[in-house]
């Protein structure tokens, strides 16, 4: 959030200036509030507890590793984890509009509802709006103000690459873990008491495709 000016509106959506809201708020406090809000948003969701575990384990990993600008990697991990708890997500890439501009981005949709963890560490603008669970901002508990899949300039070369590169190649080529993003999934699974066989995962998701979303 360092790219937000002290006197600008806080990106959490409170309506207050950043200096009077989240500038000095500990991340642990913010995450605790977000968990309570997400619990309310998913109150009638049968998979509530599993979704919350996946969502916040991934979010906390982003914070721990300071994964700024890693939206494609984070969304890939989120996609696999949501699939493994029994949902049927779609892995999406496209352009998103927030208060301070447009940006290329990746996210996950489940039954056309947005699940977006990686907006938390957007590289270009900081956090333009809070992470999104089932279409709702986890800070305000209102529909996200981010507009997903909007047509602006078209995808940059990196985002375009995702629609053509085999999913396994992308996942295995991630440099920050010896097993690529599969290793990240394995580590996060361990935190949630889920034991993943990496070779089975690679086979299971070998036909996964990114969907370029343009509304």
JSON list of N, CA and C in Angstrom, two decimals, residues 45-117:
[
{"chain": "A", "resi": 45, "resn": "UNK", "atom": "N", "xyz": [-22.61, -20.34, 2.65]},
{"chain": "A", "resi": 45, "resn": "UNK", "atom": "CA", "xyz": [-21.83, -21.14, 1.70]},
{"chain": "A", "resi": 45, "resn": "UNK", "atom": "C", "xyz": [-21.49, -22.50, 2.31]},
{"chain": "A", "resi": 46, "resn": "UNK", "atom": "N", "xyz": [-21.93, -23.61, 1.68]},
{"chain": "A", "resi": 46, "resn": "UNK", "atom": "CA", "xyz": [-21.64, -24.94, 2.24]},
{"chain": "A", "resi": 46, "resn": "UNK", "atom": "C", "xyz": [-20.15, -25.23, 2.44]},
{"chain": "A", "resi": 47, "resn": "UNK", "atom": "N", "xyz": [-19.32, -24.69, 1.56]},
{"chain": "A", "resi": 47, "resn": "UNK", "atom": "CA", "xyz": [-17.87, -24.91, 1.63]},
{"chain": "A", "resi": 47, "resn": "UNK", "atom": "C", "xyz": [-17.17, -23.78, 2.38]},
{"chain": "A", "resi": 48, "resn": "UNK", "atom": "N", "xyz": [-17.89, -23.09, 3.23]},
{"chain": "A", "resi": 48, "resn": "UNK", "atom": "CA", "xyz": [-17.38, -21.89, 3.87]},
{"chain": "A", "resi": 48, "resn": "UNK", "atom": "C", "xyz": [-16.01, -22.09, 4.53]},
{"chain": "A", "resi": 49, "resn": "UNK", "atom": "N", "xyz": [-15.89, -23.05, 5.40]},
{"chain": "A", "resi": 49, "resn": "UNK", "atom": "CA", "xyz": [-14.66, -23.21, 6.18]},
{"chain": "A", "resi": 49, "resn": "UNK", "atom": "C", "xyz": [-13.47, -23.54, 5.29]},
{"chain": "A", "resi": 50, "resn": "UNK", "atom": "N", "xyz": [-13.70, -24.37, 4.29]},
{"chain": "A", "resi": 50, "resn": "UNK", "atom": "CA", "xyz": [-12.61, -24.74, 3.38]},
{"chain": "A", "resi": 50, "resn": "UNK", "atom": "C", "xyz": [-12.20, -23.56, 2.52]},
{"chain": "A", "resi": 51, "resn": "UNK", "atom": "N", "xyz": [-13.17, -22.79, 2.05]},
{"chain": "A", "resi": 51, "resn": "UNK", "atom": "CA", "xyz": [-12.85, -21.61, 1.23]},
{"chain": "A", "resi": 51, "resn": "UNK", "atom": "C", "xyz": [-12.06, -20.60, 2.05]},
{"chain": "A", "resi": 52, "resn": "UNK", "atom": "N", "xyz": [-12.50, -20.36, 3.28]},
{"chain": "A", "resi": 52, "resn": "UNK", "atom": "CA", "xyz": [-11.79, -19.42, 4.14]},
{"chain": "A", "resi": 52, "resn": "UNK", "atom": "C", "xyz": [-10.35, -19.87, 4.39]},
{"chain": "A", "resi": 53, "resn": "UNK", "atom": "N", "xyz": [-10.17, -21.15, 4.62]},
{"chain": "A", "resi": 53, "resn": "UNK", "atom": "CA", "xyz": [-8.83, -21.67, 4.86]},
{"chain": "A", "resi": 53, "resn": "UNK", "atom": "C", "xyz": [-7.93, -21.44, 3.65]},
{"chain": "A", "resi": 54, "resn": "UNK", "atom": "N", "xyz": [-8.43, -21.75, 2.46]},
{"chain": "A", "resi": 54, "resn": "UNK", "atom": "CA", "xyz": [-7.65, -21.56, 1.24]},
{"chain": "A", "resi": 54, "resn": "UNK", "atom": "C", "xyz": [-7.35, -20.08, 1.03]},
{"chain": "A", "resi": 55, "resn": "UNK", "atom": "N", "xyz": [-8.38, -19.26, 1.14]},
{"chain": "A", "resi": 55, "resn": "UNK", "atom": "CA", "xyz": [-8.25, -17.83, 0.83]},
{"chain": "A", "resi": 55, "resn": "UNK", "atom": "C", "xyz": [-7.24, -17.16, 1.76]},
{"chain": "A", "resi": 56, "resn": "UNK", "atom": "N", "xyz": [-7.37, -17.39, 3.06]},
{"chain": "A", "resi": 56, "resn": "UNK", "atom": "CA", "xyz": [-6.51, -16.67, 4.00]},
{"chain": "A", "resi": 56, "resn": "UNK", "atom": "C", "xyz": [-5.14, -17.31, 4.15]},
{"chain": "A", "resi": 57, "resn": "UNK", "atom": "N", "xyz": [-5.01, -18.59, 3.93]},
{"chain": "A", "resi": 57, "resn": "UNK", "atom": "CA", "xyz": [-3.68, -19.19, 3.92]},
{"chain": "A", "resi": 57, "resn": "UNK", "atom": "C", "xyz": [-2.88, -18.62, 2.76]},
{"chain": "A", "resi": 58, "resn": "UNK", "atom": "N", "xyz": [-3.54, -18.45, 1.60]},
{"chain": "A", "resi": 58, "resn": "UNK", "atom": "CA", "xyz": [-2.88, -17.85, 0.45]},
{"chain": "A", "resi": 58, "resn": "UNK", "atom": "C", "xyz": [-2.56, -16.38, 0.70]},
{"chain": "A", "resi": 59, "resn": "UNK", "atom": "N", "xyz": [-3.51, -15.64, 1.26]},
{"chain": "A", "resi": 59, "resn": "UNK", "atom": "CA", "xyz": [-3.29, -14.22, 1.55]},
{"chain": "A", "resi": 59, "resn": "UNK", "atom": "C", "xyz": [-2.13, -14.02, 2.52]},
{"chain": "A", "resi": 60, "resn": "UNK", "atom": "N", "xyz": [-2.08, -14.83, 3.55]},
{"chain": "A", "resi": 60, "resn": "UNK", "atom": "CA", "xyz": [-1.00, -14.71, 4.53]},
{"chain": "A", "resi": 60, "resn": "UNK", "atom": "C", "xyz": [0.36, -15.08, 3.93]},
{"chain": "A", "resi": 61, "resn": "UNK", "atom": "N", "xyz": [0.34, -16.00, 2.95]},
{"chain": "A", "resi": 61, "resn": "UNK", "atom": "CA", "xyz": [1.58, -16.34, 2.25]},
{"chain": "A", "resi": 61, "resn": "UNK", "atom": "C", "xyz": [2.08, -15.15, 1.44]},
{"chain": "A", "resi": 62, "resn": "UNK", "atom": "N", "xyz": [1.17, -14.46, 0.77]},
{"chain": "A", "resi": 62, "resn": "UNK", "atom": "CA", "xyz": [1.53, -13.26, 0.01]},
{"chain": "A", "resi": 62, "resn": "UNK", "atom": "C", "xyz": [2.20, -12.24, 0.93]},
{"chain": "A", "resi": 63, "resn": "UNK", "atom": "N", "xyz": [1.61, -12.03, 2.09]},
{"chain": "A", "resi": 63, "resn": "UNK", "atom": "CA", "xyz": [2.16, -11.06, 3.04]},
{"chain": "A", "resi": 63, "resn": "UNK", "atom": "C", "xyz": [3.53, -11.53, 3.54]},
{"chain": "A", "resi": 64, "resn": "UNK", "atom": "N", "xyz": [3.64, -12.79, 3.86]},
{"chain": "A", "resi": 64, "resn": "UNK", "atom": "CA", "xyz": [4.88, -13.32, 4.42]},
{"chain": "A", "resi": 64, "resn": "UNK", "atom": "C", "xyz": [6.03, -13.24, 3.41]},
{"chain": "A", "resi": 65, "resn": "UNK", "atom": "N", "xyz": [5.74, -13.51, 2.15]},
{"chain": "A", "resi": 65, "resn": "UNK", "atom": "CA", "xyz": [6.75, -13.52, 1.11]},
{"chain": "A", "resi": 65, "resn": "UNK", "atom": "C", "xyz": [6.86, -12.19, 0.38]},
{"chain": "A", "resi": 66, "resn": "UNK", "atom": "N", "xyz": [5.99, -11.25, 0.72]},
{"chain": "A", "resi": 66, "resn": "UNK", "atom": "CA", "xyz": [5.92, -9.96, 0.03]},
{"chain": "A", "resi": 66, "resn": "UNK", "atom": "C", "xyz": [5.85, -10.17, -1.47]},
{"chain": "A", "resi": 67, "resn": "UNK", "atom": "N", "xyz": [4.87, -10.94, -1.88]},
{"chain": "A", "resi": 67, "resn": "UNK", "atom": "CA", "xyz": [4.69, -11.29, -3.29]},
{"chain": "A", "resi": 67, "resn": "UNK", "atom": "C", "xyz": [4.04, -10.15, -4.05]},
{"chain": "A", "resi": 68, "resn": "UNK", "atom": "N", "xyz": [4.69, -9.01, -4.16]},
{"chain": "A", "resi": 68, "resn": "UNK", "atom": "CA", "xyz": [4.14, -7.88, -4.90]},
{"chain": "A", "resi": 68, "resn": "UNK", "atom": "C", "xyz": [4.21, -8.16, -6.40]},
{"chain": "A", "resi": 69, "resn": "UNK", "atom": "N", "xyz": [3.11, -7.92, -7.10]},
{"chain": "A", "resi": 69, "resn": "UNK", "atom": "CA", "xyz": [3.08, -8.08, -8.54]},
{"chain": "A", "resi": 69, "resn": "UNK", "atom": "C", "xyz": [3.05, -9.51, -9.03]},
{"chain": "A", "resi": 70, "resn": "UNK", "atom": "N", "xyz": [2.74, -10.45, -8.16]},
{"chain": "A", "resi": 70, "resn": "UNK", "atom": "CA", "xyz": [2.74, -11.86, -8.54]},
{"chain": "A", "resi": 70, "resn": "UNK", "atom": "C", "xyz": [1.32, -12.38, -8.77]},
{"chain": "A", "resi": 71, "resn": "UNK", "atom": "N", "xyz": [0.49, -11.56, -9.41]},
{"chain": "A", "resi": 71, "resn": "UNK", "atom": "CA", "xyz": [-0.93, -11.94, -9.51]},
{"chain": "A", "resi": 71, "resn": "UNK", "atom": "C", "xyz": [-1.14, -13.22, -10.29]},
{"chain": "A", "resi": 72, "resn": "UNK", "atom": "N", "xyz": [-0.36, -13.45, -11.36]},
{"chain": "A", "resi": 72, "resn": "UNK", "atom": "CA", "xyz": [-0.55, -14.66, -12.15]},
{"chain": "A", "resi": 72, "resn": "UNK", "atom": "C", "xyz": [-0.17, -15.91, -11.35]},
{"chain": "A", "resi": 73, "resn": "UNK", "atom": "N", "xyz": [0.92, -15.81, -10.61]},
{"chain": "A", "resi": 73, "resn": "UNK", "atom": "CA", "xyz": [1.35, -16.94, -9.79]},
{"chain": "A", "resi": 73, "resn": "UNK", "atom": "C", "xyz": [0.35, -17.21, -8.67]},
{"chain": "A", "resi": 74, "resn": "UNK", "atom": "N", "xyz": [-0.06, -16.15, -7.97]},
{"chain": "A", "resi": 74, "resn": "UNK", "atom": "CA", "xyz": [-0.99, -16.30, -6.85]},
{"chain": "A", "resi": 74, "resn": "UNK", "atom": "C", "xyz": [-2.31, -16.89, -7.32]},
{"chain": "A", "resi": 75, "resn": "UNK", "atom": "N", "xyz": [-2.82, -16.40, -8.44]},
{"chain": "A", "resi": 75, "resn": "UNK", "atom": "CA", "xyz": [-4.11, -16.89, -8.94]},
{"chain": "A", "resi": 75, "resn": "UNK", "atom": "C", "xyz": [-4.02, -18.35, -9.38]},
{"chain": "A", "resi": 76, "resn": "UNK", "atom": "N", "xyz": [-2.88, -18.75, -9.92]},
{"chain": "A", "resi": 76, "resn": "UNK", "atom": "CA", "xyz": [-2.68, -20.16, -10.28]},
{"chain": "A", "resi": 76, "resn": "UNK", "atom": "C", "xyz": [-2.76, -21.04, -9.05]},
{"chain": "A", "resi": 77, "resn": "UNK", "atom": "N", "xyz": [-2.10, -20.60, -7.98]},
{"chain": "A", "resi": 77, "resn": "UNK", "atom": "CA", "xyz": [-2.12, -21.36, -6.72]},
{"chain": "A", "resi": 77, "resn": "UNK", "atom": "C", "xyz": [-3.54, -21.40, -6.16]},
{"chain": "A", "resi": 78, "resn": "UNK", "atom": "N", "xyz": [-4.22, -20.26, -6.15]},
{"chain": "A", "resi": 78, "resn": "UNK", "atom": "CA", "xyz": [-5.59, -20.21, -5.64]},
{"chain": "A", "resi": 78, "resn": "UNK", "atom": "C", "xyz": [-6.50, -21.12, -6.45]},
{"chain": "A", "resi": 79, "resn": "UNK", "atom": "N", "xyz": [-6.34, -21.13, -7.76]},
{"chain": "A", "resi": 79, "resn": "UNK", "atom": "CA", "xyz": [-7.15, -21.97, -8.64]},
{"chain": "A", "resi": 79, "resn": "UNK", "atom": "C", "xyz": [-7.02, -23.45, -8.27]},
{"chain": "A", "resi": 80, "resn": "UNK", "atom": "N", "xyz": [-5.80, -23.91, -8.12]},
{"chain": "A", "resi": 80, "resn": "UNK", "atom": "CA", "xyz": [-5.59, -25.32, -7.80]},
{"chain": "A", "resi": 80, "resn": "UNK", "atom": "C", "xyz": [-6.15, -25.65, -6.41]},
{"chain": "A", "resi": 81, "resn": "UNK", "atom": "N", "xyz": [-5.89, -24.80, -5.44]},
{"chain": "A", "resi": 81, "resn": "UNK", "atom": "CA", "xyz": [-6.37, -25.07, -4.08]},
{"chain": "A", "resi": 81, "resn": "UNK", "atom": "C", "xyz": [-7.89, -25.08, -4.01]},
{"chain": "A", "resi": 82, "resn": "UNK", "atom": "N", "xyz": [-8.55, -24.15, -4.68]},
{"chain": "A", "resi": 82, "resn": "UNK", "atom": "CA", "xyz": [-10.02, -24.16, -4.68]},
{"chain": "A", "resi": 82, "resn": "UNK", "atom": "C", "xyz": [-10.55, -25.40, -5.39]},
{"chain": "A", "resi": 83, "resn": "UNK", "atom": "N", "xyz": [-9.87, -25.82, -6.43]},
{"chain": "A", "resi": 83, "resn": "UNK", "atom": "CA", "xyz": [-10.27, -27.06, -7.12]},
{"chain": "A", "resi": 83, "resn": "UNK", "atom": "C", "xyz": [-10.14, -28.26, -6.19]},
{"chain": "A", "resi": 84, "resn": "UNK", "atom": "N", "xyz": [-9.08, -28.28, -5.41]},
{"chain": "A", "resi": 84, "resn": "UNK", "atom": "CA", "xyz": [-8.80, -29.42, -4.55]},
{"chain": "A", "resi": 84, "resn": "UNK", "atom": "C", "xyz": [-9.76, -29.53, -3.37]},
{"chain": "A", "resi": 85, "resn": "UNK", "atom": "N", "xyz": [-10.48, -28.45, -3.05]},
{"chain": "A", "resi": 85, "resn": "UNK", "atom": "CA", "xyz": [-11.49, -28.55, -1.99]},
{"chain": "A", "resi": 85, "resn": "UNK", "atom": "C", "xyz": [-12.88, -28.81, -2.56]},
{"chain": "A", "resi": 86, "resn": "UNK", "atom": "N", "xyz": [-12.94, -29.08, -3.87]},
{"chain": "A", "resi": 86, "resn": "UNK", "atom": "CA", "xyz": [-14.19, -29.52, -4.46]},
{"chain": "A", "resi": 86, "resn": "UNK", "atom": "C", "xyz": [-14.96, -28.48, -5.25]},
{"chain": "A", "resi": 87, "resn": "UNK", "atom": "N", "xyz": [-14.41, -27.28, -5.44]},
{"chain": "A", "resi": 87, "resn": "UNK", "atom": "CA", "xyz": [-15.08, -26.27, -6.25]},
{"chain": "A", "resi": 87, "resn": "UNK", "atom": "C", "xyz": [-14.69, -26.44, -7.73]},
{"chain": "A", "resi": 88, "resn": "UNK", "atom": "N", "xyz": [-15.36, -25.71, -8.59]},
{"chain": "A", "resi": 88, "resn": "UNK", "atom": "CA", "xyz": [-15.07, -25.77, -10.02]},
{"chain": "A", "resi": 88, "resn": "UNK", "atom": "C", "xyz": [-14.71, -24.36, -10.52]},
{"chain": "A", "resi": 89, "resn": "UNK", "atom": "N", "xyz": [-13.51, -23.89, -10.19]},
{"chain": "A", "resi": 89, "resn": "UNK", "atom": "CA", "xyz": [-13.13, -22.52, -10.54]},
{"chain": "A", "resi": 89, "resn": "UNK", "atom": "C", "xyz": [-12.67, -22.40, -11.99]},
{"chain": "A", "resi": 90, "resn": "UNK", "atom": "N", "xyz": [-12.64, -21.16, -12.45]},
{"chain": "A", "resi": 90, "resn": "UNK", "atom": "CA", "xyz": [-12.07, -20.80, -13.74]},
{"chain": "A", "resi": 90, "resn": "UNK", "atom": "C", "xyz": [-10.90, -19.87, -13.49]},
{"chain": "A", "resi": 91, "resn": "UNK", "atom": "N", "xyz": [-9.78, -20.12, -14.16]},
{"chain": "A", "resi": 91, "resn": "UNK", "atom": "CA", "xyz": [-8.58, -19.30, -14.01]},
{"chain": "A", "resi": 91, "resn": "UNK", "atom": "C", "xyz": [-8.60, -18.22, -15.08]},
{"chain": "A", "resi": 92, "resn": "UNK", "atom": "N", "xyz": [-8.66, -16.97, -14.67]},
{"chain": "A", "resi": 92, "resn": "UNK", "atom": "CA", "xyz": [-8.92, -15.86, -15.59]},
{"chain": "A", "resi": 92, "resn": "UNK", "atom": "C", "xyz": [-7.74, -14.90, -15.68]},
{"chain": "A", "resi": 93, "resn": "UNK", "atom": "N", "xyz": [-7.60, -14.31, -16.85]},
{"chain": "A", "resi": 93, "resn": "UNK", "atom": "CA", "xyz": [-6.65, -13.22, -17.06]},
{"chain": "A", "resi": 93, "resn": "UNK", "atom": "C", "xyz": [-7.37, -12.15, -17.87]},
{"chain": "A", "resi": 94, "resn": "UNK", "atom": "N", "xyz": [-7.07, -10.89, -17.58]},
{"chain": "A", "resi": 94, "resn": "UNK", "atom": "CA", "xyz": [-7.71, -9.81, -18.29]},
{"chain": "A", "resi": 94, "resn": "UNK", "atom": "C", "xyz": [-7.32, -8.47, -17.70]},
{"chain": "A", "resi": 95, "resn": "UNK", "atom": "N", "xyz": [-8.06, -7.45, -18.09]},
{"chain": "A", "resi": 95, "resn": "UNK", "atom": "CA", "xyz": [-7.81, -6.11, -17.57]},
{"chain": "A", "resi": 95, "resn": "UNK", "atom": "C", "xyz": [-8.84, -5.76, -16.50]},
{"chain": "A", "resi": 96, "resn": "UNK", "atom": "N", "xyz": [-8.37, -5.04, -15.49]},
{"chain": "A", "resi": 96, "resn": "UNK", "atom": "CA", "xyz": [-9.22, -4.65, -14.37]},
{"chain": "A", "resi": 96, "resn": "UNK", "atom": "C", "xyz": [-9.10, -3.13, -14.19]},
{"chain": "A", "resi": 97, "resn": "UNK", "atom": "N", "xyz": [-10.21, -2.52, -13.85]},
{"chain": "A", "resi": 97, "resn": "UNK", "atom": "CA", "xyz": [-10.18, -1.08, -13.56]},
{"chain": "A", "resi": 97, "resn": "UNK", "atom": "C", "xyz": [-10.46, -0.85, -12.09]},
{"chain": "A", "resi": 98, "resn": "UNK", "atom": "N", "xyz": [-9.60, -0.05, -11.46]},
{"chain": "A", "resi": 98, "resn": "UNK", "atom": "CA", "xyz": [-9.81, 0.41, -10.10]},
{"chain": "A", "resi": 98, "resn": "UNK", "atom": "C", "xyz": [-9.86, 1.92, -10.07]},
{"chain": "A", "resi": 99, "resn": "UNK", "atom": "N", "xyz": [-9.87, 2.50, -8.89]},
{"chain": "A", "resi": 99, "resn": "UNK", "atom": "CA", "xyz": [-9.98, 3.95, -8.76]},
{"chain": "A", "resi": 99, "resn": "UNK", "atom": "C", "xyz": [-8.83, 4.70, -9.42]},
{"chain": "A", "resi": 100, "resn": "UNK", "atom": "N", "xyz": [-7.65, 4.08, -9.47]},
{"chain": "A", "resi": 100, "resn": "UNK", "atom": "CA", "xyz": [-6.47, 4.81, -9.93]},
{"chain": "A", "resi": 100, "resn": "UNK", "atom": "C", "xyz": [-5.95, 4.31, -11.27]},
{"chain": "A", "resi": 101, "resn": "UNK", "atom": "N", "xyz": [-6.74, 3.55, -11.98]},
{"chain": "A", "resi": 101, "resn": "UNK", "atom": "CA", "xyz": [-6.32, 3.15, -13.32]},
{"chain": "A", "resi": 101, "resn": "UNK", "atom": "C", "xyz": [-6.65, 1.73, -13.68]},
{"chain": "A", "resi": 102, "resn": "UNK", "atom": "N", "xyz": [-6.18, 1.34, -14.87]},
{"chain": "A", "resi": 102, "resn": "UNK", "atom": "CA", "xyz": [-6.37, -0.01, -15.40]},
{"chain": "A", "resi": 102, "resn": "UNK", "atom": "C", "xyz": [-5.08, -0.81, -15.20]},
{"chain": "A", "resi": 103, "resn": "UNK", "atom": "N", "xyz": [-5.22, -2.11, -15.06]},
{"chain": "A", "resi": 103, "resn": "UNK", "atom": "CA", "xyz": [-4.03, -2.95, -14.97]},
{"chain": "A", "resi": 103, "resn": "UNK", "atom": "C", "xyz": [-4.36, -4.36, -15.45]},
{"chain": "A", "resi": 104, "resn": "UNK", "atom": "N", "xyz": [-3.35, -5.01, -16.02]},
{"chain": "A", "resi": 104, "resn": "UNK", "atom": "CA", "xyz": [-3.48, -6.42, -16.38]},
{"chain": "A", "resi": 104, "resn": "UNK", "atom": "C", "xyz": [-3.44, -7.24, -15.11]},
{"chain": "A", "resi": 105, "resn": "UNK", "atom": "N", "xyz": [-4.25, -8.30, -15.07]},
{"chain": "A", "resi": 105, "resn": "UNK", "atom": "CA", "xyz": [-4.42, -8.98, -13.80]},
{"chain": "A", "resi": 105, "resn": "UNK", "atom": "C", "xyz": [-4.87, -10.42, -14.04]},
{"chain": "A", "resi": 106, "resn": "UNK", "atom": "N", "xyz": [-4.74, -11.24, -13.00]},
{"chain": "A", "resi": 106, "resn": "UNK", "atom": "CA", "xyz": [-5.28, -12.60, -12.99]},
{"chain": "A", "resi": 106, "resn": "UNK", "atom": "C", "xyz": [-6.14, -12.76, -11.75]},
{"chain": "A", "resi": 107, "resn": "UNK", "atom": "N", "xyz": [-7.17, -13.58, -11.88]},
{"chain": "A", "resi": 107, "resn": "UNK", "atom": "CA", "xyz": [-8.07, -13.86, -10.76]},
{"chain": "A", "resi": 107, "resn": "UNK", "atom": "C", "xyz": [-8.76, -15.19, -11.01]},
{"chain": "A", "resi": 108, "resn": "UNK", "atom": "N", "xyz": [-9.59, -15.60, -10.06]},
{"chain": "A", "resi": 108, "resn": "UNK", "atom": "CA", "xyz": [-10.33, -16.85, -10.18]},
{"chain": "A", "resi": 108, "resn": "UNK", "atom": "C", "xyz": [-11.82, -16.54, -10.08]},
{"chain": "A", "resi": 109, "resn": "UNK", "atom": "N", "xyz": [-12.62, -17.26, -10.86]},
{"chain": "A", "resi": 109, "resn": "UNK", "atom": "CA", "xyz": [-14.07, -17.13, -10.75]},
{"chain": "A", "resi": 109, "resn": "UNK", "atom": "C", "xyz": [-14.67, -18.49, -10.42]},
{"chain": "A", "resi": 110, "resn": "UNK", "atom": "N", "xyz": [-15.65, -18.48, -9.54]},
{"chain": "A", "resi": 110, "resn": "UNK", "atom": "CA", "xyz": [-16.43, -19.67, -9.20]},
{"chain": "A", "resi": 110, "resn": "UNK", "atom": "C", "xyz": [-17.89, -19.31, -9.39]},
{"chain": "A", "resi": 111, "resn": "UNK", "atom": "N", "xyz": [-18.52, -19.97, -10.35]},
{"chain": "A", "resi": 111, "resn": "UNK", "atom": "CA", "xyz": [-19.91, -19.66, -10.71]},
{"chain": "A", "resi": 111, "resn": "UNK", "atom": "C", "xyz": [-20.07, -18.17, -10.99]},
{"chain": "A", "resi": 112, "resn": "UNK", "atom": "N", "xyz": [-19.11, -17.63, -11.75]},
{"chain": "A", "resi": 112, "resn": "UNK", "atom": "CA", "xyz": [-19.10, -16.23, -12.19]},
{"chain": "A", "resi": 112, "resn": "UNK", "atom": "C", "xyz": [-18.90, -15.23, -11.06]},
{"chain": "A", "resi": 113, "resn": "UNK", "atom": "N", "xyz": [-18.49, -15.68, -9.89]},
{"chain": "A", "resi": 113, "resn": "UNK", "atom": "CA", "xyz": [-18.19, -14.80, -8.77]},
{"chain": "A", "resi": 113, "resn": "UNK", "atom": "C", "xyz": [-16.68, -14.67, -8.62]},
{"chain": "A", "resi": 114, "resn": "UNK", "atom": "N", "xyz": [-16.22, -13.44, -8.43]},
{"chain": "A", "resi": 114, "resn": "UNK", "atom": "CA", "xyz": [-14.79, -13.16, -8.37]},
{"chain": "A", "resi": 114, "resn": "UNK", "atom": "C", "xyz": [-14.19, -13.60, -7.04]},
{"chain": "A", "resi": 115, "resn": "UNK", "atom": "N", "xyz": [-13.05, -14.28, -7.13]},
{"chain": "A", "resi": 115, "resn": "UNK", "atom": "CA", "xyz": [-12.19, -14.58, -5.98]},
{"chain": "A", "resi": 115, "resn": "UNK", "atom": "C", "xyz": [-10.81, -14.03, -6.32]},
{"chain": "A", "resi": 116, "resn": "UNK", "atom": "N", "xyz": [-10.38, -13.02, -5.61]},
{"chain": "A", "resi": 116, "resn": "UNK", "atom": "CA", "xyz": [-9.13, -12.35, -5.96]},
{"chain": "A", "resi": 116, "resn": "UNK", "atom": "C", "xyz": [-8.34, -12.04, -4.70]},
{"chain": "A", "resi": 117, "resn": "UNK", "atom": "N", "xyz": [-7.28, -12.81, -4.48]},
{"chain": "A", "resi": 117, "resn": "UNK", "atom": "CA", "xyz": [-6.38, -12.59, -3.37]},
{"chain": "A", "resi": 117, "resn": "UNK", "atom": "C", "xyz": [-5.24, -11.65, -3.79]}
]
